[in-house]
Amino acid sequence: DIQMTQSPSTLSASIGDRVTITCRASQSISNWLAWYQQKPGKAPKFLIYKASTLESGVPSRFSGSGSGSEFTLTISSLQPDDFATYYCQQYKKYPTFGRGTKLELK
Amino acid sequence: QVQLVESGGGVVQPGKSLRLSCDASGFVFGDYGMHWVRQAPGKGLEWVAIIWHDGSKIYYPDSMKGRFTVSRDNSKNTLYLQMISLTVEDTAVYFCARDPGHFGSWYYFDYWGQGTQVTVSS
């Protein structure tokens, strides 16, 4: 299995901050990476695929980058609705997820 | 709009079986692969199974093989997950999710249901 490691596990930030979440794969996955946002008690919401392609309707303050084994999700200016847990997921082989990054209000 | 609604969860004793359903609407169900993904309490996401749009291919991670069976009825727009020999480690919210691949599968998830809770407890 391809292991996905996210960091940090928790991130404290303020409205308007620029934040970056990192995801590392245990082997190269090219750009076969997706990102999801999940709020408590809710289903995950699909944000990004192919490492950097924004799903339709996702605000442009979200962006993804990276290839190979290191990837980032950046939120350029945090909004109140962005406080949630974020997961990366590789799909080079059978899907595996990172353990999540909880983005909380400082 | 795409809608996925799971049902069939509940409290079950260890060793028992359960069948989950996922009713789909808002898209041509038979054109898309479908997945099950689960989330144990306070934990991350774990992929459970995929079934291709026509049911011709089915895959599970090694950890799920043998006890979980995914199936679909395209005439009813419904996805199923049959689970047997349940253990406490199977306690989780089970989500059905659509693969965005049209007549193929990409192995990521563009739409998710709200989930159904499965609790395995004596």
mmCIF file of C-alpha atoms in Angstrom:
data_model
loop_
_atom_site.group_PDB
_atom_site.id
_atom_site.type_symbol
_atom_site.label_atom_id
_atom_site.label_comp_id
_atom_site.label_asym_id
_atom_site.label_seq_id
_atom_site.Cartn_x
_atom_site.Cartn_y
_atom_site.Cartn_z
ATOM 1 C CA ASP A 1 0.000 0.000 0.000
ATOM 2 C CA ILE A 2 1.045 3.575 -0.596
ATOM 3 C CA GLN A 3 1.216 5.427 2.719
ATOM 4 C CA MET A 4 0.158 9.063 2.841
ATOM 5 C CA THR A 5 1.552 11.319 5.561
ATOM 6 C CA GLN A 6 -0.013 14.692 6.244
ATOM 7 C CA SER A 7 1.439 17.506 8.281
ATOM 8 C CA PRO A 8 0.689 19.171 10.490
ATOM 9 C CA SER A 9 -2.008 17.108 12.160
ATOM 10 C CA THR A 10 -3.477 20.292 13.629
ATOM 11 C CA LEU A 11 -3.094 23.837 12.381
ATOM 12 C CA SER A 12 -4.267 26.939 14.245
ATOM 13 C CA ALA A 13 -4.880 29.994 12.121
ATOM 14 C CA SER A 14 -6.862 33.217 11.931
ATOM 15 C CA ILE A 15 -9.324 34.607 9.410
ATOM 16 C CA GLY A 16 -7.400 36.019 6.481
ATOM 17 C CA ASP A 17 -4.296 33.888 7.056
ATOM 18 C CA ARG A 18 -2.570 31.982 4.292
ATOM 19 C CA VAL A 19 -2.181 28.335 5.292
ATOM 20 C CA THR A 20 -0.433 25.374 3.746
ATOM 21 C CA ILE A 21 -0.962 21.683 4.422
ATOM 22 C CA THR A 22 1.605 19.142 3.264
ATOM 23 C CA CYS A 23 1.006 15.588 2.089
ATOM 24 C CA ARG A 24 3.800 13.119 1.366
ATOM 25 C CA ALA A 25 3.467 9.768 -0.370
ATOM 26 C CA SER A 26 5.631 6.777 0.493
ATOM 27 C CA GLN A 27 6.457 6.422 -3.206
ATOM 28 C CA SER A 28 6.000 8.486 -6.312
ATOM 29 C CA ILE A 29 2.380 8.899 -7.316
ATOM 30 C CA SER A 30 2.962 11.331 -10.194
ATOM 31 C CA ASN A 31 0.074 13.762 -9.790
ATOM 32 C CA TRP A 32 -2.608 11.227 -8.858
ATOM 33 C CA LEU A 33 -3.688 13.097 -5.757
ATOM 34 C CA ALA A 34 -7.009 14.449 -4.505
ATOM 35 C CA TRP A 35 -7.942 16.695 -1.584
ATOM 36 C CA TYR A 36 -11.124 16.703 0.483
ATOM 37 C CA GLN A 37 -12.607 18.906 3.189
ATOM 38 C CA GLN A 38 -14.664 17.393 5.984
ATOM 39 C CA LYS A 39 -16.671 19.098 8.692
ATOM 40 C CA PRO A 40 -17.817 17.295 11.860
ATOM 41 C CA GLY A 41 -20.691 14.902 11.248
ATOM 42 C CA LYS A 42 -20.644 15.534 7.498
ATOM 43 C CA ALA A 43 -19.439 13.714 4.425
ATOM 44 C CA PRO A 44 -16.156 14.770 2.859
ATOM 45 C CA LYS A 45 -16.365 17.396 0.149
ATOM 46 C CA PHE A 46 -14.245 16.981 -2.965
ATOM 47 C CA LEU A 47 -11.907 19.918 -3.617
ATOM 48 C CA ILE A 48 -9.019 19.095 -5.941
ATOM 49 C CA TYR A 49 -7.895 16.301 -8.258
ATOM 50 C CA LYS A 50 -4.755 15.623 -10.256
ATOM 51 C CA ALA A 51 -2.913 17.462 -7.497
ATOM 52 C CA SER A 52 -3.804 20.937 -8.715
ATOM 53 C CA THR A 53 -7.102 20.938 -10.634
ATOM 54 C CA LEU A 54 -9.867 22.641 -8.717
ATOM 55 C CA GLU A 55 -13.252 20.944 -8.801
ATOM 56 C CA SER A 56 -16.001 23.111 -10.246
ATOM 57 C CA GLY A 57 -17.511 25.417 -7.645
ATOM 58 C CA VAL A 58 -14.574 25.291 -5.228
ATOM 59 C CA PRO A 59 -13.442 28.801 -4.293
ATOM 60 C CA SER A 60 -10.275 30.008 -5.978
ATOM 61 C CA ARG A 61 -8.601 30.672 -2.629
ATOM 62 C CA PHE A 62 -7.931 26.923 -2.577
ATOM 63 C CA SER A 63 -5.000 25.666 -4.591
ATOM 64 C CA GLY A 64 -2.987 22.489 -4.835
ATOM 65 C CA SER A 65 0.500 21.824 -6.046
ATOM 66 C CA GLY A 66 3.168 19.172 -6.212
ATOM 67 C CA SER A 67 4.083 16.025 -8.032
ATOM 68 C CA GLY A 68 5.977 12.853 -7.354
ATOM 69 C CA SER A 69 5.759 12.338 -3.627
ATOM 70 C CA GLU A 70 5.283 15.803 -2.100
ATOM 71 C CA PHE A 71 2.134 17.888 -2.361
ATOM 72 C CA THR A 72 0.580 20.931 -0.770
ATOM 73 C CA LEU A 73 -2.882 22.355 -0.291
ATOM 74 C CA THR A 74 -2.911 26.117 0.194
ATOM 75 C CA ILE A 75 -5.743 28.361 1.280
ATOM 76 C CA SER A 76 -4.751 31.892 0.352
ATOM 77 C CA SER A 77 -6.998 33.816 2.743
ATOM 78 C CA LEU A 78 -8.852 31.809 5.355
ATOM 79 C CA GLN A 79 -12.595 32.300 5.577
ATOM 80 C CA PRO A 80 -14.843 31.219 8.460
ATOM 81 C CA ASP A 81 -16.243 28.360 6.375
ATOM 82 C CA ASP A 82 -12.770 26.856 5.862
ATOM 83 C CA PHE A 83 -12.271 25.571 9.395
ATOM 84 C CA ALA A 84 -12.501 21.826 8.924
ATOM 85 C CA THR A 85 -10.371 18.721 8.544
ATOM 86 C CA TYR A 86 -8.558 18.217 5.241
ATOM 87 C CA TYR A 87 -7.540 14.878 3.767
ATOM 88 C CA CYS A 88 -5.274 14.009 0.886
ATOM 89 C CA GLN A 89 -5.810 10.785 -1.075
ATOM 90 C CA GLN A 90 -3.645 9.064 -3.653
ATOM 91 C CA TYR A 91 -5.137 7.182 -6.563
ATOM 92 C CA LYS A 92 -2.076 5.874 -8.349
ATOM 93 C CA LYS A 93 -2.982 2.525 -6.839
ATOM 94 C CA TYR A 94 -5.894 1.467 -4.644
ATOM 95 C CA PRO A 95 -6.969 4.597 -2.785
ATOM 96 C CA THR A 96 -5.322 5.508 0.481
ATOM 97 C CA PHE A 97 -5.823 8.631 2.543
ATOM 98 C CA GLY A 98 -3.696 10.757 4.801
ATOM 99 C CA ARG A 99 -4.716 10.925 8.456
ATOM 100 C CA GLY A 100 -6.052 14.426 8.079
ATOM 101 C CA THR A 101 -5.153 17.964 9.109
ATOM 102 C CA LYS A 102 -7.536 19.720 11.441
ATOM 103 C CA LEU A 103 -7.643 23.435 10.705
ATOM 104 C CA GLU A 104 -8.839 25.304 13.763
ATOM 105 C CA LEU A 105 -9.410 28.904 14.712
ATOM 106 C CA LYS A 106 -6.555 30.452 16.647
ATOM 107 C CA GLN B 1 -28.319 17.317 -8.556
ATOM 108 C CA VAL B 2 -26.379 14.241 -7.591
ATOM 109 C CA GLN B 3 -27.739 12.628 -4.469
ATOM 110 C CA LEU B 4 -26.518 9.517 -2.650
ATOM 111 C CA VAL B 5 -28.477 8.213 0.329
ATOM 112 C CA GLU B 6 -27.178 5.331 2.421
ATOM 113 C CA SER B 7 -29.303 3.129 4.643
ATOM 114 C CA GLY B 8 -29.127 -0.166 6.479
ATOM 115 C CA GLY B 9 -26.764 0.743 9.286
ATOM 116 C CA GLY B 10 -27.436 -0.037 12.917
ATOM 117 C CA VAL B 11 -26.196 -1.874 15.977
ATOM 118 C CA VAL B 12 -25.181 -5.480 15.387
ATOM 119 C CA GLN B 13 -23.484 -8.117 17.503
ATOM 120 C CA PRO B 14 -19.998 -9.372 16.686
ATOM 121 C CA GLY B 15 -20.088 -12.194 14.166
ATOM 122 C CA LYS B 16 -23.334 -11.041 12.614
ATOM 123 C CA SER B 17 -24.019 -9.721 9.134
ATOM 124 C CA LEU B 18 -25.421 -6.504 7.731
ATOM 125 C CA ARG B 19 -26.298 -5.200 4.280
ATOM 126 C CA LEU B 20 -25.989 -1.528 3.461
ATOM 127 C CA SER B 21 -27.719 0.202 0.563
ATOM 128 C CA CYS B 22 -27.025 3.418 -1.284
ATOM 129 C CA ASP B 23 -29.778 4.940 -3.405
ATOM 130 C CA ALA B 24 -28.534 7.209 -6.169
ATOM 131 C CA SER B 25 -30.294 9.945 -8.091
ATOM 132 C CA GLY B 26 -29.508 12.964 -10.212
ATOM 133 C CA PHE B 27 -27.187 11.185 -12.639
ATOM 134 C CA VAL B 28 -27.099 8.112 -14.865
ATOM 135 C CA PHE B 29 -26.138 5.595 -12.212
ATOM 136 C CA GLY B 30 -25.149 2.886 -14.668
ATOM 137 C CA ASP B 31 -22.495 5.127 -16.241
ATOM 138 C CA TYR B 32 -20.333 5.485 -13.136
ATOM 139 C CA GLY B 33 -18.226 3.355 -10.867
ATOM 140 C CA MET B 34 -19.161 3.455 -7.220
ATOM 141 C CA HIS B 35 -17.207 3.067 -4.003
ATOM 142 C CA TRP B 36 -17.690 2.418 -0.339
ATOM 143 C CA VAL B 37 -15.483 4.326 2.117
ATOM 144 C CA ARG B 38 -15.641 4.060 5.886
ATOM 145 C CA GLN B 39 -14.597 6.197 8.823
ATOM 146 C CA ALA B 40 -14.132 4.758 12.302
ATOM 147 C CA PRO B 41 -15.024 7.044 15.228
ATOM 148 C CA GLY B 42 -12.542 9.886 15.469
ATOM 149 C CA LYS B 43 -10.408 8.362 12.732
ATOM 150 C CA GLY B 44 -9.572 8.992 9.111
ATOM 151 C CA LEU B 45 -11.028 7.639 5.902
ATOM 152 C CA GLU B 46 -10.547 4.072 4.668
ATOM 153 C CA TRP B 47 -11.462 2.824 1.210
ATOM 154 C CA VAL B 48 -13.606 -0.330 1.309
ATOM 155 C CA ALA B 49 -14.513 -1.326 -2.238
ATOM 156 C CA ILE B 50 -15.139 -0.291 -5.821
ATOM 157 C CA ILE B 51 -17.564 -1.692 -8.352
ATOM 158 C CA TRP B 52 -17.315 -0.572 -11.960
ATOM 159 C CA HIS B 53 -20.251 1.029 -13.728
ATOM 160 C CA ASP B 54 -21.454 -2.260 -15.179
ATOM 161 C CA GLY B 55 -20.390 -4.491 -12.294
ATOM 162 C CA SER B 56 -17.730 -6.130 -14.448
ATOM 163 C CA LYS B 57 -14.882 -5.326 -12.097
ATOM 164 C CA ILE B 58 -14.843 -5.338 -8.322
ATOM 165 C CA TYR B 59 -11.862 -4.618 -6.099
ATOM 166 C CA TYR B 60 -11.217 -4.495 -2.378
ATOM 167 C CA PRO B 61 -8.160 -3.665 -0.316
ATOM 168 C CA ASP B 62 -6.594 -6.792 1.193
ATOM 169 C CA SER B 63 -7.980 -5.869 4.615
ATOM 170 C CA MET B 64 -11.573 -6.132 3.349
ATOM 171 C CA LYS B 65 -11.318 -9.222 1.185
ATOM 172 C CA GLY B 66 -13.437 -12.177 2.137
ATOM 173 C CA ARG B 67 -15.922 -10.489 4.455
ATOM 174 C CA PHE B 68 -17.264 -7.623 2.358
ATOM 175 C CA THR B 69 -19.133 -7.960 -0.931
ATOM 176 C CA VAL B 70 -20.095 -4.983 -3.063
ATOM 177 C CA SER B 71 -22.824 -5.220 -5.687
ATOM 178 C CA ARG B 72 -25.158 -2.976 -7.615
ATOM 179 C CA ASP B 73 -28.520 -3.024 -9.347
ATOM 180 C CA ASN B 74 -28.465 -0.467 -12.135
ATOM 181 C CA SER B 75 -32.182 -0.943 -12.772
ATOM 182 C CA LYS B 76 -32.846 0.280 -9.231
ATOM 183 C CA ASN B 77 -30.040 2.856 -9.081
ATOM 184 C CA THR B 78 -28.810 1.169 -5.939
ATOM 185 C CA LEU B 79 -25.417 0.148 -4.586
ATOM 186 C CA TYR B 80 -25.016 -2.479 -1.878
ATOM 187 C CA LEU B 81 -22.430 -3.615 0.639
ATOM 188 C CA GLN B 82 -22.883 -7.011 2.254
ATOM 189 C CA MET B 83 -20.781 -7.417 5.376
ATOM 190 C CA ILE B 84 -20.362 -10.721 7.233
ATOM 191 C CA SER B 85 -18.544 -11.839 10.383
ATOM 192 C CA LEU B 86 -18.514 -8.297 11.697
ATOM 193 C CA THR B 87 -16.054 -7.332 14.427
ATOM 194 C CA VAL B 88 -15.848 -4.304 16.697
ATOM 195 C CA GLU B 89 -13.145 -2.954 14.364
ATOM 196 C CA ASP B 90 -15.809 -2.618 11.660
ATOM 197 C CA THR B 91 -17.608 0.037 13.703
ATOM 198 C CA ALA B 92 -17.653 3.107 11.482
ATOM 199 C CA VAL B 93 -19.694 5.444 9.365
ATOM 200 C CA TYR B 94 -19.967 3.899 5.910
ATOM 201 C CA PHE B 95 -20.161 6.296 2.969
ATOM 202 C CA CYS B 96 -21.006 5.496 -0.599
ATOM 203 C CA ALA B 97 -19.203 7.703 -3.089
ATOM 204 C CA ARG B 98 -19.236 8.178 -6.836
ATOM 205 C CA ASP B 99 -16.159 7.778 -8.999
ATOM 206 C CA PRO B 100 -15.970 10.630 -11.523
ATOM 207 C CA GLY B 101 -14.904 8.313 -14.342
ATOM 208 C CA HIS B 102 -17.501 7.940 -17.063
ATOM 209 C CA PHE B 103 -17.531 4.258 -18.127
ATOM 210 C CA GLY B 104 -14.195 3.915 -16.354
ATOM 211 C CA SER B 105 -12.836 4.487 -12.884
ATOM 212 C CA TRP B 106 -10.362 6.999 -11.555
ATOM 213 C CA TYR B 107 -10.391 5.834 -7.954
ATOM 214 C CA TYR B 108 -11.211 9.123 -6.359
ATOM 215 C CA PHE B 109 -14.566 10.420 -5.188
ATOM 216 C CA ASP B 110 -16.524 13.403 -6.455
ATOM 217 C CA TYR B 111 -19.845 12.927 -4.646
ATOM 218 C CA TRP B 112 -20.487 11.363 -1.264
ATOM 219 C CA GLY B 113 -23.568 10.267 0.624
ATOM 220 C CA GLN B 114 -24.186 11.419 4.175
ATOM 221 C CA GLY B 115 -23.127 8.047 5.570
ATOM 222 C CA THR B 116 -24.762 5.347 7.642
ATOM 223 C CA GLN B 117 -23.502 4.366 11.092
ATOM 224 C CA VAL B 118 -22.581 0.745 11.743
ATOM 225 C CA THR B 119 -21.909 -0.174 15.365
ATOM 226 C CA VAL B 120 -20.670 -3.642 16.224
ATOM 227 C CA SER B 121 -21.148 -4.315 19.890
ATOM 228 C CA SER B 122 -22.233 -7.107 22.181
#
